[in-house]
Amino acid sequence: MIITDTHTHLYSDEFDLDRNEMMQRAINAGVTRFFVPAIDSSCTQSMYDLEKAYPEQVFLMMGLHPTYVKDNYEAELQHVEAELEKRKFLAIGEIGIDLYWDKTHLKEQQVAFKRQIQWAKKYKLPIVIHCRDAFDEIFEVLESEKGPDLFGIFHCFTGTYDQALRAISFNMKLGIGGVVTFKNGKIDQFLNQIDLKHLVLETDSPYLAPIPYRGKRNESSYIVGVVHKLAEIYSLSAAEIAKITTENSIAVFGI
């Protein structure tokens, strides 16, 4: 199987003691493509180091994560813009709105999200959306920016069936990870009503490990559990799930 992890924070401090071993476990499991989202300027050099170590497997995004939109967000956005001018990235991400942790910077999050969508259009790149407790706010911004040049991935999709259809209507694939294996994850109850062409796989490692690793550090090799859960939901082989979702990732990222 050739599996694509469309969202993994491989540069996280949680991998500092065994990053190479963790990467080898993933590669041995069939994960050959790792798409790495940015958080803020503090992770940029670590991302570049990772890409240098695994140039054939690791592909980078650039962006400002909504929970890192603080009073200095303009400086952080300047950093994103400067990096986009310097070199090629595969997506603008992860970007969006998060109202779970902090609602005080909603306006700034909306500004940052919209501006980064416009940069994605400028560079003809997909966006990778982070949404937590903010579907209405996210959809409001997407509605204002919709068009053939707006496309990407709704990362870690945990919404309802209707919200899934609305996300897809904005040319978004749904990023499916460990949550699909949770008993209370709920998305497993309607995913078989969504055509598989709209899904991509992800781990969001080191977060959101699938069953049976829930509550532990996640890593990209655990994506195999997500593959098998989707195989069960869609009554297909694991190899077919891996093939179709990798093709979907190629449609998004262009490689």
Short mmCIF file of N, CA, C and O in Angstrom, two decimals, residues 83-168:
data_model
loop_
_atom_site.label_atom_id
_atom_site.label_comp_id
_atom_site.label_asym_id
_atom_site.label_seq_id
_atom_site.Cartn_x
_atom_site.Cartn_y
_atom_site.Cartn_z
N GLU A 83 8.11 34.14 3.50
CA GLU A 83 8.51 32.77 3.16
C GLU A 83 7.87 32.33 1.84
O GLU A 83 8.50 31.65 1.03
N LEU A 84 6.63 32.73 1.61
CA LEU A 84 5.95 32.38 0.36
C LEU A 84 6.66 33.00 -0.85
O LEU A 84 6.67 32.41 -1.94
N GLU A 85 7.24 34.16 -0.64
CA GLU A 85 7.96 34.83 -1.73
C GLU A 85 9.30 34.17 -2.02
O GLU A 85 9.83 34.30 -3.12
N LYS A 86 9.85 33.47 -1.03
CA LYS A 86 11.20 32.91 -1.14
C LYS A 86 11.25 31.58 -1.89
O LYS A 86 12.22 31.31 -2.60
N ARG A 87 10.24 30.75 -1.70
CA ARG A 87 10.35 29.36 -2.16
C ARG A 87 8.97 28.75 -2.39
O ARG A 87 7.95 29.34 -2.06
N LYS A 88 8.96 27.52 -2.89
CA LYS A 88 7.71 26.82 -3.20
C LYS A 88 7.22 26.05 -1.98
O LYS A 88 8.00 25.40 -1.29
N PHE A 89 5.93 26.15 -1.74
CA PHE A 89 5.25 25.32 -0.76
C PHE A 89 4.13 24.57 -1.47
O PHE A 89 3.74 24.93 -2.58
N LEU A 90 3.59 23.55 -0.80
CA LEU A 90 2.54 22.74 -1.41
C LEU A 90 1.14 23.18 -1.01
O LEU A 90 0.15 22.76 -1.61
N ALA A 91 1.04 24.02 0.04
CA ALA A 91 -0.26 24.50 0.49
C ALA A 91 -0.07 25.66 1.46
O ALA A 91 1.03 25.87 1.99
N ILE A 92 -1.14 26.39 1.69
CA ILE A 92 -1.19 27.38 2.76
C ILE A 92 -1.93 26.72 3.92
O ILE A 92 -3.12 26.40 3.83
N GLY A 93 -1.21 26.49 5.02
CA GLY A 93 -1.86 25.79 6.12
C GLY A 93 -0.95 25.61 7.32
O GLY A 93 0.27 25.75 7.20
N GLU A 94 -1.45 25.34 8.51
CA GLU A 94 -2.88 25.24 8.61
C GLU A 94 -3.44 26.58 9.05
O GLU A 94 -2.88 27.24 9.91
N ILE A 95 -4.55 26.92 8.46
CA ILE A 95 -5.16 28.22 8.69
C ILE A 95 -6.64 28.01 9.02
O ILE A 95 -7.18 26.93 8.79
N GLY A 96 -7.28 29.04 9.56
CA GLY A 96 -8.70 28.89 9.85
C GLY A 96 -9.13 29.68 11.07
O GLY A 96 -8.61 30.77 11.34
N ILE A 97 -10.07 29.12 11.82
CA ILE A 97 -10.62 29.78 13.01
C ILE A 97 -10.80 28.73 14.10
O ILE A 97 -11.31 27.63 13.85
N ASP A 98 -10.37 29.07 15.31
CA ASP A 98 -10.50 28.18 16.48
C ASP A 98 -11.09 28.99 17.62
O ASP A 98 -10.45 29.90 18.13
N LEU A 99 -12.31 28.64 18.01
CA LEU A 99 -12.98 29.34 19.11
C LEU A 99 -13.10 28.46 20.35
O LEU A 99 -13.82 28.79 21.29
N TYR A 100 -12.38 27.35 20.35
CA TYR A 100 -12.42 26.43 21.50
C TYR A 100 -11.58 26.97 22.65
O TYR A 100 -12.02 27.00 23.79
N TRP A 101 -10.37 27.40 22.33
CA TRP A 101 -9.44 27.86 23.36
C TRP A 101 -9.64 29.31 23.74
O TRP A 101 -9.47 29.69 24.89
N ASP A 102 -9.94 30.15 22.75
CA ASP A 102 -9.92 31.60 23.00
C ASP A 102 -10.79 32.31 21.97
O ASP A 102 -10.55 32.18 20.77
N LYS A 103 -11.77 33.05 22.45
CA LYS A 103 -12.64 33.79 21.53
C LYS A 103 -12.26 35.26 21.40
O LYS A 103 -12.86 36.00 20.63
N THR A 104 -11.25 35.69 22.15
CA THR A 104 -10.94 37.13 22.22
C THR A 104 -10.33 37.66 20.93
O THR A 104 -10.38 38.86 20.68
N HIS A 105 -9.74 36.77 20.10
CA HIS A 105 -9.11 37.23 18.87
C HIS A 105 -9.88 36.78 17.62
O HIS A 105 -9.28 36.56 16.57
N LEU A 106 -11.20 36.66 17.75
CA LEU A 106 -11.99 36.21 16.60
C LEU A 106 -11.79 37.12 15.39
O LEU A 106 -11.55 36.65 14.27
N LYS A 107 -11.88 38.42 15.59
CA LYS A 107 -11.73 39.35 14.47
C LYS A 107 -10.38 39.17 13.79
O LYS A 107 -10.28 39.12 12.55
N GLU A 108 -9.31 39.08 14.61
CA GLU A 108 -7.97 38.90 14.05
C GLU A 108 -7.85 37.56 13.33
O GLU A 108 -7.20 37.47 12.27
N GLN A 109 -8.48 36.52 13.88
CA GLN A 109 -8.45 35.22 13.21
C GLN A 109 -9.15 35.29 11.85
O GLN A 109 -8.67 34.72 10.86
N GLN A 110 -10.25 36.01 11.79
CA GLN A 110 -10.96 36.16 10.52
C GLN A 110 -10.11 36.90 9.49
O GLN A 110 -10.05 36.51 8.32
N VAL A 111 -9.44 37.96 9.94
CA VAL A 111 -8.57 38.72 9.05
C VAL A 111 -7.43 37.85 8.53
O VAL A 111 -7.12 37.82 7.33
N ALA A 112 -6.79 37.10 9.45
CA ALA A 112 -5.66 36.25 9.08
C ALA A 112 -6.09 35.15 8.12
O ALA A 112 -5.39 34.84 7.15
N PHE A 113 -7.24 34.55 8.40
CA PHE A 113 -7.75 33.47 7.55
C PHE A 113 -8.01 33.98 6.14
O PHE A 113 -7.54 33.40 5.15
N LYS A 114 -8.70 35.09 6.03
CA LYS A 114 -9.05 35.65 4.72
C LYS A 114 -7.80 36.05 3.94
O LYS A 114 -7.69 35.77 2.74
N ARG A 115 -6.88 36.70 4.62
CA ARG A 115 -5.67 37.14 3.92
C ARG A 115 -4.87 35.96 3.40
O ARG A 115 -4.33 35.98 2.28
N GLN A 116 -4.79 34.90 4.20
CA GLN A 116 -4.02 33.73 3.77
C GLN A 116 -4.72 32.98 2.63
O GLN A 116 -4.06 32.41 1.75
N ILE A 117 -6.04 32.99 2.62
CA ILE A 117 -6.76 32.43 1.48
C ILE A 117 -6.40 33.21 0.21
O ILE A 117 -6.18 32.63 -0.86
N GLN A 118 -6.31 34.51 0.32
CA GLN A 118 -5.97 35.33 -0.84
C GLN A 118 -4.55 35.06 -1.33
O GLN A 118 -4.29 35.06 -2.54
N TRP A 119 -3.63 34.78 -0.40
CA TRP A 119 -2.28 34.39 -0.82
C TRP A 119 -2.31 33.04 -1.52
O TRP A 119 -1.58 32.82 -2.50
N ALA A 120 -3.14 32.12 -1.03
CA ALA A 120 -3.26 30.81 -1.68
C ALA A 120 -3.72 30.98 -3.13
O ALA A 120 -3.21 30.33 -4.04
N LYS A 121 -4.67 31.87 -3.33
CA LYS A 121 -5.14 32.13 -4.69
C LYS A 121 -4.03 32.74 -5.55
O LYS A 121 -3.84 32.36 -6.71
N LYS A 122 -3.29 33.66 -4.96
CA LYS A 122 -2.18 34.31 -5.69
C LYS A 122 -1.17 33.28 -6.17
O LYS A 122 -0.68 33.36 -7.31
N TYR A 123 -0.85 32.32 -5.30
CA TYR A 123 0.17 31.31 -5.63
C TYR A 123 -0.43 30.03 -6.19
O TYR A 123 0.28 29.05 -6.40
N LYS A 124 -1.75 30.04 -6.41
CA LYS A 124 -2.46 28.87 -6.96
C LYS A 124 -2.23 27.63 -6.10
O LYS A 124 -1.93 26.54 -6.61
N LEU A 125 -2.39 27.80 -4.80
CA LEU A 125 -2.16 26.72 -3.84
C LEU A 125 -3.47 26.35 -3.13
O LEU A 125 -4.35 27.19 -2.96
N PRO A 126 -3.55 25.09 -2.66
CA PRO A 126 -4.69 24.72 -1.81
C PRO A 126 -4.53 25.31 -0.42
O PRO A 126 -3.42 25.68 -0.01
N ILE A 127 -5.63 25.40 0.31
CA ILE A 127 -5.59 25.77 1.72
C ILE A 127 -5.90 24.53 2.56
O ILE A 127 -6.59 23.62 2.10
N VAL A 128 -5.36 24.51 3.76
CA VAL A 128 -5.65 23.44 4.71
C VAL A 128 -6.24 24.09 5.95
O VAL A 128 -5.57 24.87 6.64
N ILE A 129 -7.52 23.78 6.19
CA ILE A 129 -8.32 24.51 7.17
C ILE A 129 -8.34 23.82 8.52
O ILE A 129 -8.64 22.63 8.62
N HIS A 130 -8.07 24.60 9.56
CA HIS A 130 -8.26 24.19 10.95
C HIS A 130 -9.56 24.83 11.43
O HIS A 130 -9.72 26.04 11.38
N CYS A 131 -10.49 24.00 11.92
CA CYS A 131 -11.77 24.50 12.40
C CYS A 131 -12.10 23.83 13.72
O CYS A 131 -12.17 22.60 13.79
N ARG A 132 -12.30 24.63 14.76
CA ARG A 132 -12.75 24.08 16.03
C ARG A 132 -13.77 25.02 16.64
O ARG A 132 -13.49 26.20 16.86
N ASP A 133 -14.97 24.50 16.85
CA ASP A 133 -16.09 25.29 17.36
C ASP A 133 -16.34 26.53 16.50
O ASP A 133 -16.69 27.60 17.02
N ALA A 134 -16.15 26.40 15.19
CA ALA A 134 -16.21 27.60 14.35
C ALA A 134 -16.71 27.32 12.93
O ALA A 134 -16.34 28.03 12.00
N PHE A 135 -17.57 26.31 12.77
CA PHE A 135 -18.04 26.00 11.42
C PHE A 135 -18.73 27.19 10.77
O PHE A 135 -18.47 27.51 9.60
N ASP A 136 -19.62 27.86 11.50
CA ASP A 136 -20.34 28.99 10.90
C ASP A 136 -19.39 30.09 10.48
O ASP A 136 -19.54 30.68 9.40
N GLU A 137 -18.42 30.39 11.34
CA GLU A 137 -17.45 31.46 11.05
C GLU A 137 -16.56 31.09 9.87
O GLU A 137 -16.25 31.94 9.01
N ILE A 138 -16.16 29.82 9.80
CA ILE A 138 -15.34 29.35 8.67
C ILE A 138 -16.13 29.45 7.37
O ILE A 138 -15.64 29.97 6.36
N PHE A 139 -17.36 28.95 7.39
CA PHE A 139 -18.17 28.96 6.18
C PHE A 139 -18.46 30.38 5.70
O PHE A 139 -18.55 30.63 4.50
N GLU A 140 -18.60 31.32 6.64
CA GLU A 140 -18.84 32.72 6.26
C GLU A 140 -17.66 33.26 5.45
O GLU A 140 -17.85 33.92 4.42
N VAL A 141 -16.44 32.96 5.90
CA VAL A 141 -15.26 33.42 5.16
C VAL A 141 -15.15 32.70 3.81
O VAL A 141 -14.89 33.33 2.78
N LEU A 142 -15.37 31.39 3.80
CA LEU A 142 -15.28 30.64 2.55
C LEU A 142 -16.32 31.14 1.54
O LEU A 142 -16.03 31.22 0.34
N GLU A 143 -17.51 31.47 2.03
CA GLU A 143 -18.55 31.99 1.14
C GLU A 143 -18.10 33.27 0.46
O GLU A 143 -18.37 33.49 -0.73
N SER A 144 -17.37 34.10 1.21
CA SER A 144 -16.90 35.38 0.65
C SER A 144 -15.75 35.19 -0.34
O SER A 144 -15.45 36.09 -1.12
N GLU A 145 -15.10 34.02 -0.29
CA GLU A 145 -13.93 33.78 -1.14
C GLU A 145 -14.15 32.67 -2.16
O GLU A 145 -13.22 32.28 -2.86
N LYS A 146 -15.36 32.13 -2.23
CA LYS A 146 -15.59 30.94 -3.06
C LYS A 146 -15.34 31.22 -4.53
O LYS A 146 -15.47 32.36 -5.01
N GLY A 147 -14.98 30.18 -5.25
CA GLY A 147 -14.70 30.28 -6.67
C GLY A 147 -13.82 29.12 -7.08
O GLY A 147 -13.37 28.33 -6.25
N PRO A 148 -13.54 28.99 -8.38
CA PRO A 148 -12.73 27.86 -8.86
C PRO A 148 -11.30 27.87 -8.34
O PRO A 148 -10.64 26.83 -8.36
N ASP A 149 -10.84 29.04 -7.88
CA ASP A 149 -9.47 29.12 -7.36
C ASP A 149 -9.40 28.88 -5.85
O ASP A 149 -8.32 28.98 -5.25
N LEU A 150 -10.52 28.53 -5.23
CA LEU A 150 -10.55 28.17 -3.82
C LEU A 150 -10.70 26.66 -3.72
O LEU A 150 -11.69 26.09 -4.19
N PHE A 151 -9.72 25.99 -3.11
CA PHE A 151 -9.77 24.53 -2.96
C PHE A 151 -8.81 24.12 -1.87
O PHE A 151 -7.97 24.91 -1.43
N GLY A 152 -8.95 22.88 -1.41
CA GLY A 152 -8.04 22.42 -0.36
C GLY A 152 -8.61 21.29 0.46
O GLY A 152 -9.35 20.44 -0.04
N ILE A 153 -8.25 21.30 1.76
CA ILE A 153 -8.63 20.23 2.68
C ILE A 153 -9.22 20.84 3.95
O ILE A 153 -8.65 21.77 4.53
N PHE A 154 -10.33 20.29 4.38
CA PHE A 154 -10.92 20.62 5.68
C PHE A 154 -10.31 19.63 6.66
O PHE A 154 -10.80 18.52 6.84
N HIS A 155 -9.21 20.05 7.26
CA HIS A 155 -8.41 19.18 8.13
C HIS A 155 -9.19 18.71 9.35
O HIS A 155 -10.00 19.46 9.90
N CYS A 156 -8.95 17.45 9.74
CA CYS A 156 -9.56 16.88 10.95
C CYS A 156 -11.06 17.13 10.98
O CYS A 156 -11.59 17.68 11.94
N PHE A 157 -11.74 16.72 9.91
CA PHE A 157 -13.16 17.02 9.83
C PHE A 157 -13.92 16.25 10.92
O PHE A 157 -13.83 15.03 11.02
N THR A 158 -14.71 17.00 11.72
CA THR A 158 -15.48 16.38 12.81
C THR A 158 -16.93 16.89 12.82
O THR A 158 -17.62 16.78 13.83
N GLY A 159 -17.37 17.42 11.70
CA GLY A 159 -18.70 18.01 11.65
C GLY A 159 -19.79 17.02 11.34
O GLY A 159 -19.61 15.80 11.38
N THR A 160 -20.97 17.55 11.03
CA THR A 160 -22.13 16.75 10.69
C THR A 160 -22.13 16.42 9.19
O THR A 160 -21.31 16.93 8.43
N TYR A 161 -23.10 15.60 8.80
CA TYR A 161 -23.25 15.26 7.38
C TYR A 161 -23.51 16.52 6.56
O TYR A 161 -22.88 16.74 5.51
N ASP A 162 -24.40 17.40 7.04
CA ASP A 162 -24.70 18.63 6.30
C ASP A 162 -23.48 19.54 6.21
O ASP A 162 -23.24 20.18 5.18
N GLN A 163 -22.70 19.60 7.29
CA GLN A 163 -21.48 20.42 7.26
C GLN A 163 -20.44 19.80 6.32
O GLN A 163 -19.70 20.54 5.65
N ALA A 164 -20.43 18.49 6.24
CA ALA A 164 -19.52 17.83 5.29
C ALA A 164 -19.88 18.22 3.86
O ALA A 164 -19.00 18.57 3.05
N LEU A 165 -21.17 18.18 3.54
CA LEU A 165 -21.61 18.56 2.18
C LEU A 165 -21.27 20.01 1.88
O LEU A 165 -20.87 20.35 0.76
N ARG A 166 -21.42 20.87 2.89
CA ARG A 166 -21.13 22.29 2.66
C ARG A 166 -19.64 22.50 2.43
O ARG A 166 -19.23 23.26 1.56
N ALA A 167 -18.81 21.81 3.22
CA ALA A 167 -17.35 21.91 3.03
C ALA A 167 -16.98 21.45 1.62
O ALA A 167 -16.18 22.10 0.93
N ILE A 168 -17.56 20.34 1.18
CA ILE A 168 -17.28 19.81 -0.15
C ILE A 168 -17.71 20.80 -1.23
O ILE A 168 -17.06 20.93 -2.28
#
